[in-house]
PDB file of C-alpha atoms and ligand atoms in Angstrom:
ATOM      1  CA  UNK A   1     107.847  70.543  81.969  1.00  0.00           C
ATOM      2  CA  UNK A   2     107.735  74.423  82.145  1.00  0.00           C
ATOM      3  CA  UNK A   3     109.237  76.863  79.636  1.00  0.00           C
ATOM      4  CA  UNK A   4     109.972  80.363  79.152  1.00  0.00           C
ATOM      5  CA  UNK A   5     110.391  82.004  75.931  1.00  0.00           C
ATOM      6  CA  UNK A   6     113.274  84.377  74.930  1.00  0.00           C
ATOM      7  CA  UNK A   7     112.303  87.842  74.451  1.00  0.00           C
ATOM      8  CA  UNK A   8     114.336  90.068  72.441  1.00  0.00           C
ATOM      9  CA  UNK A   9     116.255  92.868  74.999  1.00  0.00           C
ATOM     10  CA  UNK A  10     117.622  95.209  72.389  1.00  0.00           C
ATOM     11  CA  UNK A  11     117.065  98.793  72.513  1.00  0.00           C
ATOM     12  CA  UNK A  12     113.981  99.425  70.344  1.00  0.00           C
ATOM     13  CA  UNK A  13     114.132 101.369  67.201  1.00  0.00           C
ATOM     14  CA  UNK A  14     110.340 102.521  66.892  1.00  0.00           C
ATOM     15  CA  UNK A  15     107.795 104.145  69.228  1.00  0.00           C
ATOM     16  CA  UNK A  16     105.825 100.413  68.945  1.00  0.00           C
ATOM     17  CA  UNK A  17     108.579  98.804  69.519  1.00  0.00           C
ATOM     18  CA  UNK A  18     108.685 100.352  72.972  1.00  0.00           C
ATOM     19  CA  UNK A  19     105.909  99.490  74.584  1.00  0.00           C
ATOM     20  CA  UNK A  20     106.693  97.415  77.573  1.00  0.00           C
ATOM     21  CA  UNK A  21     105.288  93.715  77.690  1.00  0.00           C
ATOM     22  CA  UNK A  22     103.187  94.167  81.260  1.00  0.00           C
ATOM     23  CA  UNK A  23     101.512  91.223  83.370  1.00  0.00           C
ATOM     24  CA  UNK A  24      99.775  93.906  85.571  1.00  0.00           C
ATOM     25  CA  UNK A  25      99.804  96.993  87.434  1.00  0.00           C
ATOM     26  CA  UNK A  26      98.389  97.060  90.748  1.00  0.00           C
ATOM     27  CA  UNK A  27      97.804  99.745  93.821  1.00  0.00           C
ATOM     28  CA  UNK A  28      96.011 102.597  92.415  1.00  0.00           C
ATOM     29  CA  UNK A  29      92.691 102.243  92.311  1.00  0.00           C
ATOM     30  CA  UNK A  30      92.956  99.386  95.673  1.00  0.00           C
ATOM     31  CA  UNK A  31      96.059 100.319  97.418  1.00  0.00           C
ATOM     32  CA  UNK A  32      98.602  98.589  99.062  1.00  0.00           C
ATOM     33  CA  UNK A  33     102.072  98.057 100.404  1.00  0.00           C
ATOM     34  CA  UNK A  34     105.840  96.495  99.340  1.00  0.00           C
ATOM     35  CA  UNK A  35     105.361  93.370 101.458  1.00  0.00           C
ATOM     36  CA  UNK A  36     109.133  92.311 101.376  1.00  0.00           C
ATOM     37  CA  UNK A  37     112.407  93.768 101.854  1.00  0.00           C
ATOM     38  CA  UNK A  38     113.928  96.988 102.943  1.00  0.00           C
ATOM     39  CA  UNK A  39     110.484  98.760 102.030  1.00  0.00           C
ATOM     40  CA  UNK A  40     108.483  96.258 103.381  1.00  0.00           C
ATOM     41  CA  UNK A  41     105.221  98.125 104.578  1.00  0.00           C
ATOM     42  CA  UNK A  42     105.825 100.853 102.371  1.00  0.00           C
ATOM     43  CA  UNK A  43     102.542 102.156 100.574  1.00  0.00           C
ATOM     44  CA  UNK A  44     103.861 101.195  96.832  1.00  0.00           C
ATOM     45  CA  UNK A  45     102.234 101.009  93.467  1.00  0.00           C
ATOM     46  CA  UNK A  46     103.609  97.710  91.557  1.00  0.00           C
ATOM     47  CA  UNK A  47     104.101  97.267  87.662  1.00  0.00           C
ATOM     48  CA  UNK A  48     104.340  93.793  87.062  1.00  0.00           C
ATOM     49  CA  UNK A  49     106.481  92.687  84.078  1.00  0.00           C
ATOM     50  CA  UNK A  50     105.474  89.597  82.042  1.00  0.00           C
ATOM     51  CA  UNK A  51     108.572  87.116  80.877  1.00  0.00           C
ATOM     52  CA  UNK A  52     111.268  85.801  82.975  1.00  0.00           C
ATOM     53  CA  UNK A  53     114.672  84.254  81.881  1.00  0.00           C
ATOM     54  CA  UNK A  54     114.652  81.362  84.747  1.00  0.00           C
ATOM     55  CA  UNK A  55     111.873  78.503  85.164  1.00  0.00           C
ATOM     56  CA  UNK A  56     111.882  78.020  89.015  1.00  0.00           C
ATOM     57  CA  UNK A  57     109.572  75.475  90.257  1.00  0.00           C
ATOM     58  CA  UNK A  58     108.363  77.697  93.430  1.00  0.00           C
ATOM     59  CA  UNK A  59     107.761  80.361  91.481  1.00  0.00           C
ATOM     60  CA  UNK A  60     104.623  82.259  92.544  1.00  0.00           C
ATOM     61  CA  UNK A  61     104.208  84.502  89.081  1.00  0.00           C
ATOM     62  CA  UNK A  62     103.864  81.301  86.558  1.00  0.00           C
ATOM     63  CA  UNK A  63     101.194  83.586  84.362  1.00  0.00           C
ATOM     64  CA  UNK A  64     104.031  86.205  83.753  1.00  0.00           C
ATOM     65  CA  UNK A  65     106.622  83.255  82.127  1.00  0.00           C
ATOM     66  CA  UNK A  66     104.779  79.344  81.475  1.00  0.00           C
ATOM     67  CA  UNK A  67     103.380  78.740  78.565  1.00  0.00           C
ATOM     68  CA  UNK A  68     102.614  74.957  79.117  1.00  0.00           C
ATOM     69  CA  UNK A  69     100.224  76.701  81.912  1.00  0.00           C
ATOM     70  CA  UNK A  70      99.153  79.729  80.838  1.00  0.00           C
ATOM     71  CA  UNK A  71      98.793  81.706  77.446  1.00  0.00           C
ATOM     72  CA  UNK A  72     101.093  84.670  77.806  1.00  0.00           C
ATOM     73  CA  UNK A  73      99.652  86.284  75.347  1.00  0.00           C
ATOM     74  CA  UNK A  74      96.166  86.422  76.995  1.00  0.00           C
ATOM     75  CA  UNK A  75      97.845  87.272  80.735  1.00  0.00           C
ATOM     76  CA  UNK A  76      99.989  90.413  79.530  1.00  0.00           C
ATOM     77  CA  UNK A  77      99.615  93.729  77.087  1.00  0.00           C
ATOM     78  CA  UNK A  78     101.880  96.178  75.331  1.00  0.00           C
ATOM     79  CA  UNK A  79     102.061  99.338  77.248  1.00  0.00           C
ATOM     80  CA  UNK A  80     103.691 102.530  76.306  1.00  0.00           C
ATOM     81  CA  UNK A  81     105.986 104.313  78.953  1.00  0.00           C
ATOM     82  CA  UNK A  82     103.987 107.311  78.774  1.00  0.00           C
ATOM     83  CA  UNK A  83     100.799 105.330  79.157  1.00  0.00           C
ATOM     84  CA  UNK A  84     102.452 103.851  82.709  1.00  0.00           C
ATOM     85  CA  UNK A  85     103.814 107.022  83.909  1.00  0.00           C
ATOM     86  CA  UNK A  86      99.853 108.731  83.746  1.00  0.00           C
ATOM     87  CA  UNK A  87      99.063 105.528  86.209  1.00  0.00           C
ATOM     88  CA  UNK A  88     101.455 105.922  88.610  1.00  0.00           C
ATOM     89  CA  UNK A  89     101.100 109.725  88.544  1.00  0.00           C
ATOM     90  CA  UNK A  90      97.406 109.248  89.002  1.00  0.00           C
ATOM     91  CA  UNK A  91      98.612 108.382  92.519  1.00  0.00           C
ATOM     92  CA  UNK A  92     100.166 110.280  95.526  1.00  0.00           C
ATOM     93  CA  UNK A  93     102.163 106.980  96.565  1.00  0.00           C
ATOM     94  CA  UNK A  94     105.929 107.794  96.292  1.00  0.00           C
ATOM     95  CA  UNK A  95     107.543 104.521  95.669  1.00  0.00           C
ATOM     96  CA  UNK A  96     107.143 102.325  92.328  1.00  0.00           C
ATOM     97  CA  UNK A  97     108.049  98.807  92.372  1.00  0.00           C
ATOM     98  CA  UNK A  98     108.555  97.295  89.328  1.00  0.00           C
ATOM     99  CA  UNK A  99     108.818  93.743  89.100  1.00  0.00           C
ATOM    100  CA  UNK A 100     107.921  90.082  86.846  1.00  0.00           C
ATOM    101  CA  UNK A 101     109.318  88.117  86.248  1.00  0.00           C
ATOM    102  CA  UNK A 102     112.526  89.448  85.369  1.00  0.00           C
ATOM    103  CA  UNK A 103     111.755  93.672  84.409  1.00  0.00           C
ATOM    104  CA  UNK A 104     115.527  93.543  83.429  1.00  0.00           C
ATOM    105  CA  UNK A 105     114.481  91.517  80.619  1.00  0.00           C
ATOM    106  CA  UNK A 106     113.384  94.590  79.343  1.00  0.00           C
ATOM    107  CA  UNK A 107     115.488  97.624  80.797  1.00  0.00           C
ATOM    108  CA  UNK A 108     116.512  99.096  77.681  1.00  0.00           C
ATOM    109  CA  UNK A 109     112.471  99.901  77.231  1.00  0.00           C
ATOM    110  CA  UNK A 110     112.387 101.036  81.050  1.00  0.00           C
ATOM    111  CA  UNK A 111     114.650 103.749  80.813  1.00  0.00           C
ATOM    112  CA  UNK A 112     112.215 106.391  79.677  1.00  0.00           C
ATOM    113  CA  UNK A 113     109.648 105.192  82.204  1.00  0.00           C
ATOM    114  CA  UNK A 114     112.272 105.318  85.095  1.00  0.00           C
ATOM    115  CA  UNK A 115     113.217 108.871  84.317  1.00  0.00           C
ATOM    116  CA  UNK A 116     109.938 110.176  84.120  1.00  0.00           C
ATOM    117  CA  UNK A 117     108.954 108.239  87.281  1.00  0.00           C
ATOM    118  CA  UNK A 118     111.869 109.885  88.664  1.00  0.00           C
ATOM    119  CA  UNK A 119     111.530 113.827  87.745  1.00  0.00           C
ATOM    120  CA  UNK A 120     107.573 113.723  88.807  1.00  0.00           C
ATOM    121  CA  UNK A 121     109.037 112.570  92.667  1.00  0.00           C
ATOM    122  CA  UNK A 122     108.628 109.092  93.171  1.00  0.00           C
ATOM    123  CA  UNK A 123     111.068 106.641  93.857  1.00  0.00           C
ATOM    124  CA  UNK A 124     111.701 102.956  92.265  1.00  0.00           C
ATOM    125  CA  UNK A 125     112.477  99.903  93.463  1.00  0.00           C
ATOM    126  CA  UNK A 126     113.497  96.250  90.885  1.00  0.00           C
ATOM    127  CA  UNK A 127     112.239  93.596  92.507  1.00  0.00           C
ATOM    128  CA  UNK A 128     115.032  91.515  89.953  1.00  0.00           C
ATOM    129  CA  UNK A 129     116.516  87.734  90.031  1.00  0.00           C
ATOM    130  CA  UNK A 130     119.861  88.933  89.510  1.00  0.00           C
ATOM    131  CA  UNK A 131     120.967  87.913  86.457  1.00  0.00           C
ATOM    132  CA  UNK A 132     121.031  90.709  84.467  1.00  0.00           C
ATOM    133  CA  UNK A 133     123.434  93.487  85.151  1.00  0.00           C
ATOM    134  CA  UNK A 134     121.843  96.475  84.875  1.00  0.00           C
ATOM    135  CA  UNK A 135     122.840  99.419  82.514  1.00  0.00           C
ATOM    136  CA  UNK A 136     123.662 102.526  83.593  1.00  0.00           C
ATOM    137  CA  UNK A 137     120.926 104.750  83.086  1.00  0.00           C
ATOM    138  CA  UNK A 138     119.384 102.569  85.668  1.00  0.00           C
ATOM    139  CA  UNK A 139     121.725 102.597  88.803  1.00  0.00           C
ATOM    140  CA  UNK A 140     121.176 106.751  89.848  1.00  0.00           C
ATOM    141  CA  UNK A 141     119.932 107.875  92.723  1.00  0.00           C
ATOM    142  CA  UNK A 142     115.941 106.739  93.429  1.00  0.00           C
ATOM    143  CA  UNK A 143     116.220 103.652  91.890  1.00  0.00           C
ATOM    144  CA  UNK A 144     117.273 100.556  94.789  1.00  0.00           C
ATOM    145  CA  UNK A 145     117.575  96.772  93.620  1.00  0.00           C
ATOM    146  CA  UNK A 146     116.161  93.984  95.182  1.00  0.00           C
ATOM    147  CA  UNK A 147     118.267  91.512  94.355  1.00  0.00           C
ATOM    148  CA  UNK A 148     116.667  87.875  94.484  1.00  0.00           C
ATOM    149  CA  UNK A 149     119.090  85.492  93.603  1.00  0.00           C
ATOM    150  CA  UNK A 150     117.396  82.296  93.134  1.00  0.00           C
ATOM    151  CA  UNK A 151     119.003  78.979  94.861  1.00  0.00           C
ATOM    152  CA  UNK A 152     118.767  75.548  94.642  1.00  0.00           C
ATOM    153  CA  UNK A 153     116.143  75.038  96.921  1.00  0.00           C
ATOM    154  CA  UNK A 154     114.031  77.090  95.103  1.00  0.00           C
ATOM    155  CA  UNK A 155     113.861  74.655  92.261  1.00  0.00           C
ATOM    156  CA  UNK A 156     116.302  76.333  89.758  1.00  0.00           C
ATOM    157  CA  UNK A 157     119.873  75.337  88.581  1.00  0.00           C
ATOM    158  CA  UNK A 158     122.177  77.804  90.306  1.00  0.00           C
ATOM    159  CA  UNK A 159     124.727  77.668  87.042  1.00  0.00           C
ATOM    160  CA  UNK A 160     121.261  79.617  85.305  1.00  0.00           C
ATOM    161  CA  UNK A 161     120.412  81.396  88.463  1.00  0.00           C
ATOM    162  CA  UNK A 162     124.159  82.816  90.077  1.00  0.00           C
ATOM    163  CA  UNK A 163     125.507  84.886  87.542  1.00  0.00           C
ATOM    164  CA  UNK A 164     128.901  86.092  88.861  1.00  0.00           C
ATOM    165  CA  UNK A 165     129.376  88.749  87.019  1.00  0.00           C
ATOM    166  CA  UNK A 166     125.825  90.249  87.063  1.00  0.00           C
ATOM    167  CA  UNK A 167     125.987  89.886  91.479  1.00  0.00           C
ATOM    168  CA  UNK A 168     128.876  91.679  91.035  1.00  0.00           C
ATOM    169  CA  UNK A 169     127.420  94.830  89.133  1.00  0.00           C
ATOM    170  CA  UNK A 170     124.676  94.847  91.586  1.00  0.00           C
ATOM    171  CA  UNK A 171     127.127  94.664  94.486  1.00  0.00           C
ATOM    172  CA  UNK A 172     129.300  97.550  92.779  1.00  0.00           C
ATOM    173  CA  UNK A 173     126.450  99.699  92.789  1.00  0.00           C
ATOM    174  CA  UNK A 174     125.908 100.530  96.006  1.00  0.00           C
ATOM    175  CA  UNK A 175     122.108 100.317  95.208  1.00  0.00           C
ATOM    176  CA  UNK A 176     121.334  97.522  95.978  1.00  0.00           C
ATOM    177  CA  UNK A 177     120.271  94.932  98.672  1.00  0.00           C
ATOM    178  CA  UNK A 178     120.411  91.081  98.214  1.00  0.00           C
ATOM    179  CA  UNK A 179     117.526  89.376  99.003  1.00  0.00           C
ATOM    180  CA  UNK A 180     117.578  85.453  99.518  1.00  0.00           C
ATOM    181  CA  UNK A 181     114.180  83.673  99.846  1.00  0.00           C
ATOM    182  CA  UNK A 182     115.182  80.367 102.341  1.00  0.00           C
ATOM    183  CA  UNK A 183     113.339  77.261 103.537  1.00  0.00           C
ATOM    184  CA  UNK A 184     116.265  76.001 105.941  1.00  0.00           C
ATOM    185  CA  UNK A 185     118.807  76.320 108.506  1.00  0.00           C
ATOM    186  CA  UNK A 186     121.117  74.334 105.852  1.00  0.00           C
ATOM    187  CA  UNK A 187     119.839  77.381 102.894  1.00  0.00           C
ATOM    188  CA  UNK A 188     121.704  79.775 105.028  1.00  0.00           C
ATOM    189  CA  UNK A 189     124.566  78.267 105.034  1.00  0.00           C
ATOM    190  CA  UNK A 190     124.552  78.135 101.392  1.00  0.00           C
ATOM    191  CA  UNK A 191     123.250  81.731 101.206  1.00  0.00           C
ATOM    192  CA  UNK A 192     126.573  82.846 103.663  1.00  0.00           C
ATOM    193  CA  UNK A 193     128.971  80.693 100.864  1.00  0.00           C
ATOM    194  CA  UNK A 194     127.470  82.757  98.065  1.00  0.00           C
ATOM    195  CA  UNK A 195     127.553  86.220  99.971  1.00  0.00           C
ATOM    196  CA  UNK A 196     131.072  85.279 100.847  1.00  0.00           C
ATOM    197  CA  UNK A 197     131.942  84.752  97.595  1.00  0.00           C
ATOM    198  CA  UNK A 198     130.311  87.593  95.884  1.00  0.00           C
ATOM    199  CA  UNK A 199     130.981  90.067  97.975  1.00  0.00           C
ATOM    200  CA  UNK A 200     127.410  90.609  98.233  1.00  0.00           C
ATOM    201  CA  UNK A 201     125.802  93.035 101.431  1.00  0.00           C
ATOM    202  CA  UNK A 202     123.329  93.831 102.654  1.00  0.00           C
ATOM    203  CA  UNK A 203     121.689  90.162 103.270  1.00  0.00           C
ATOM    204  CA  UNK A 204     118.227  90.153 103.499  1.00  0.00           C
ATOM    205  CA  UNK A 205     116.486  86.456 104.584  1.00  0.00           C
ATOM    206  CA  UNK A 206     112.745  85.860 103.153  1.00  0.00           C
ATOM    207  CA  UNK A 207     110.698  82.698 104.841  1.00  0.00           C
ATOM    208  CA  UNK A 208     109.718  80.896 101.508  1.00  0.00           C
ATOM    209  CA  UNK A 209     105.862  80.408 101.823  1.00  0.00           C
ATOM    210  CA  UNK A 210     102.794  81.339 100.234  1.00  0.00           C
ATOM    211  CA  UNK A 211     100.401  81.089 102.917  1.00  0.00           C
ATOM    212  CA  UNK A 212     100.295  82.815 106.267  1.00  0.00           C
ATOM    213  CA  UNK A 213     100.790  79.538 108.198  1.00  0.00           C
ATOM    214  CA  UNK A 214     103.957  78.220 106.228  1.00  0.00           C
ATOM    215  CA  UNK A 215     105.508  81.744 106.217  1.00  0.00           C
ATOM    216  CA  UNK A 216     104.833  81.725 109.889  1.00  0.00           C
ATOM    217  CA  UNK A 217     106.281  78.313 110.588  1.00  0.00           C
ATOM    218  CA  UNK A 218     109.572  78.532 108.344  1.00  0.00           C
ATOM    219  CA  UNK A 219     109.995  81.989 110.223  1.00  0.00           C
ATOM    220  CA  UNK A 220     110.340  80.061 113.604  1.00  0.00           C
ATOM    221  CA  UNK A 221     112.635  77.765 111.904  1.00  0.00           C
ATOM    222  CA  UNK A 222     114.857  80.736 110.335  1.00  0.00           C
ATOM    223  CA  UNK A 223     115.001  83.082 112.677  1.00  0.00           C
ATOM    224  CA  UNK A 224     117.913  82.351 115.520  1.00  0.00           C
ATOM    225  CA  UNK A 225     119.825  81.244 112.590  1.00  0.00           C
ATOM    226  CA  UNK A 226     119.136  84.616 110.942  1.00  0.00           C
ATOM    227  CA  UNK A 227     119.749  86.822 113.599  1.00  0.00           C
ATOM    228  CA  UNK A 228     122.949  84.864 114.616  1.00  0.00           C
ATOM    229  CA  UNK A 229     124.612  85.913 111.336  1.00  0.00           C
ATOM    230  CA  UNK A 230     123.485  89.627 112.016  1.00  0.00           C
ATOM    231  CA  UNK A 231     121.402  89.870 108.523  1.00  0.00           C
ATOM    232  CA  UNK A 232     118.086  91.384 108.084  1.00  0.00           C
ATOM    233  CA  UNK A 233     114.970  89.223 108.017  1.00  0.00           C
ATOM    234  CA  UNK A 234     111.820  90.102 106.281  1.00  0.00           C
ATOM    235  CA  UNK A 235     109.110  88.498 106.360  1.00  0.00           C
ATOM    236  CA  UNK A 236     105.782  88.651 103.291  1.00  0.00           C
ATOM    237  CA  UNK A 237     103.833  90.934 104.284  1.00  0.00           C
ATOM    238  CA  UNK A 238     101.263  90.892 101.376  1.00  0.00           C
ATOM    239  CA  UNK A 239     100.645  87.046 102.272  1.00  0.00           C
ATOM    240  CA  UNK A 240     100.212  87.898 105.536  1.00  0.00           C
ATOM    241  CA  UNK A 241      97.618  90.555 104.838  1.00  0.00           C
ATOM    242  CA  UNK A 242      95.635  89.439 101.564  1.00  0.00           C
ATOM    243  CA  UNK A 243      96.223  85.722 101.304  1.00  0.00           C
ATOM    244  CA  UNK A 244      97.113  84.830  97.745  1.00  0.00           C
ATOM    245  CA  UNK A 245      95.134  87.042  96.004  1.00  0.00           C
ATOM    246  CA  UNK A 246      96.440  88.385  92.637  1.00  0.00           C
ATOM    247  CA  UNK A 247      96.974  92.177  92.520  1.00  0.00           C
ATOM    248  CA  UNK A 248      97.696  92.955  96.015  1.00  0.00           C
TER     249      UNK A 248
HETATM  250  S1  SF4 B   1     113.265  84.337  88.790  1.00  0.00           S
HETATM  251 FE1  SF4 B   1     111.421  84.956  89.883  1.00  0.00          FE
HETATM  252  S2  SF4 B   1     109.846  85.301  88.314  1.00  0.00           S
HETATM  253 FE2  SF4 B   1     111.524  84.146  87.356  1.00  0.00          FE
HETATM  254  S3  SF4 B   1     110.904  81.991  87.505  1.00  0.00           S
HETATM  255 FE3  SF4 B   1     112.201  82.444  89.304  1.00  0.00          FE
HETATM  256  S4  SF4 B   1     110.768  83.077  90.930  1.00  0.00           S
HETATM  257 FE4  SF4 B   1     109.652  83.193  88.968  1.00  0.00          FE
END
């Protein structure tokens, strides 16, 4: 059985209470691209955000929520804002992805990092799972969403993982673009009953797979279907490239 543990998402009162809970940040000192979505092949720099509120089964980031497999506290540390803005300043890459698990776990904290990520020129993508609405200091112009709602076939249940009224935020802010990571013909039929519903464009398909061969194979299987429905299809690029090594 996996679990996730609760983290407390309150504003913080105290400098120490601000520090960010942080898996790992990767693409300074080896760099390397956004391998999915609207970005994908973008040079990027990636702060990875331990905790998530789900538990899917195919998830690839286990070390950033399960502690019946890992110890979280050995696989994150407490970083300050200020501490993450000198690392991605260090760098001349423009655009900051910051991921998890779920970052929106943990926006209130983010908002001083986003800003100051923001006035020094770069630009910031949330690689999120779409449960979380995000507040407003968030949605301005730099910052896009990546919104991954999870489904079904991804091993979650979709009353945890579809969260009307936090699709519907993301949808209202015109920042956003809804990424669905599929395995079938039959996934994309669910996908176009949950756009439908939710009012939820652009659609962006991901081949689930974390090797080059299965990404490669369930592209073949996606694609006409993809391309019928006039979405956009991206594939992994960082799987394609560096395997399944961690930090890449
Ligand atoms: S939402 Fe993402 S990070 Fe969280 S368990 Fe699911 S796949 Fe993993």
């Amino acid at each position: 059985m996996t679990t996730s543990e609760p983290i407390d998402i309150a504003p913080a009162a105290s400098e120490a209470a601000l520090r960010l809970i942080v898996a790992e940040c990767f693409g300074v000192e080896v760099p390397t691209f956004q391998g999915e979505g609207p970005s994908g092949g973008h040079p990027a720099l990636f702060i990875r955000l331990s905790r998530c509120n789900l538990t899917c089964t195919k998830c690839d980031t286990k070390y950033t929520w399960d502690w019946s497999q890992f110890d979280l506290r050995k696989e994150s540390t407490k970083r300050t804002a200020g501490d993450l803005l000198a690392w991605a300043t260090s760098s001349p890459v423009e655009l900051v992805v910051i991921t998890g698990g779920e970052p929106l776990l943990q926006q209130a904290r983010l908002v001083p990092l986003i800003q100051g990520l923001l006035a020094a020129g770069k630009r910031v993508e949330f690689e999120t799972n779409g449960t979380l609405p995000p507040v407003p200091e968030l949605v301005v112009d730099g910052v896009r969403f990546n919104v991954s709602p999870k489904i079904a076939s991804f091993g979650i249940d979709e009353v945890k993982s579809v969260v009307p009224a936090a699709l519907e935020a993301f949808a209202a802010s015109g920042r956003a673009a809804f990424k669905f990571v599929a395995s079938s013909v039959a996934d994309l039929d669910h996908i176009a009953e949950l756009a439908d519903t939710h009012r939820l464009a652009p659609v962006w398909v991901m081949p689930e797979g974390t090797t080059a061969d299965a990404i490669t194979a369930t592209t073949r299987v996606l694609a006409d279907a993809v391309a019928a429905r006039h979405w956009y299809f991206t594939t992994r690029l960082h799987v394609m490239a560096f395997a399944d090594a961690r930090g890449r």
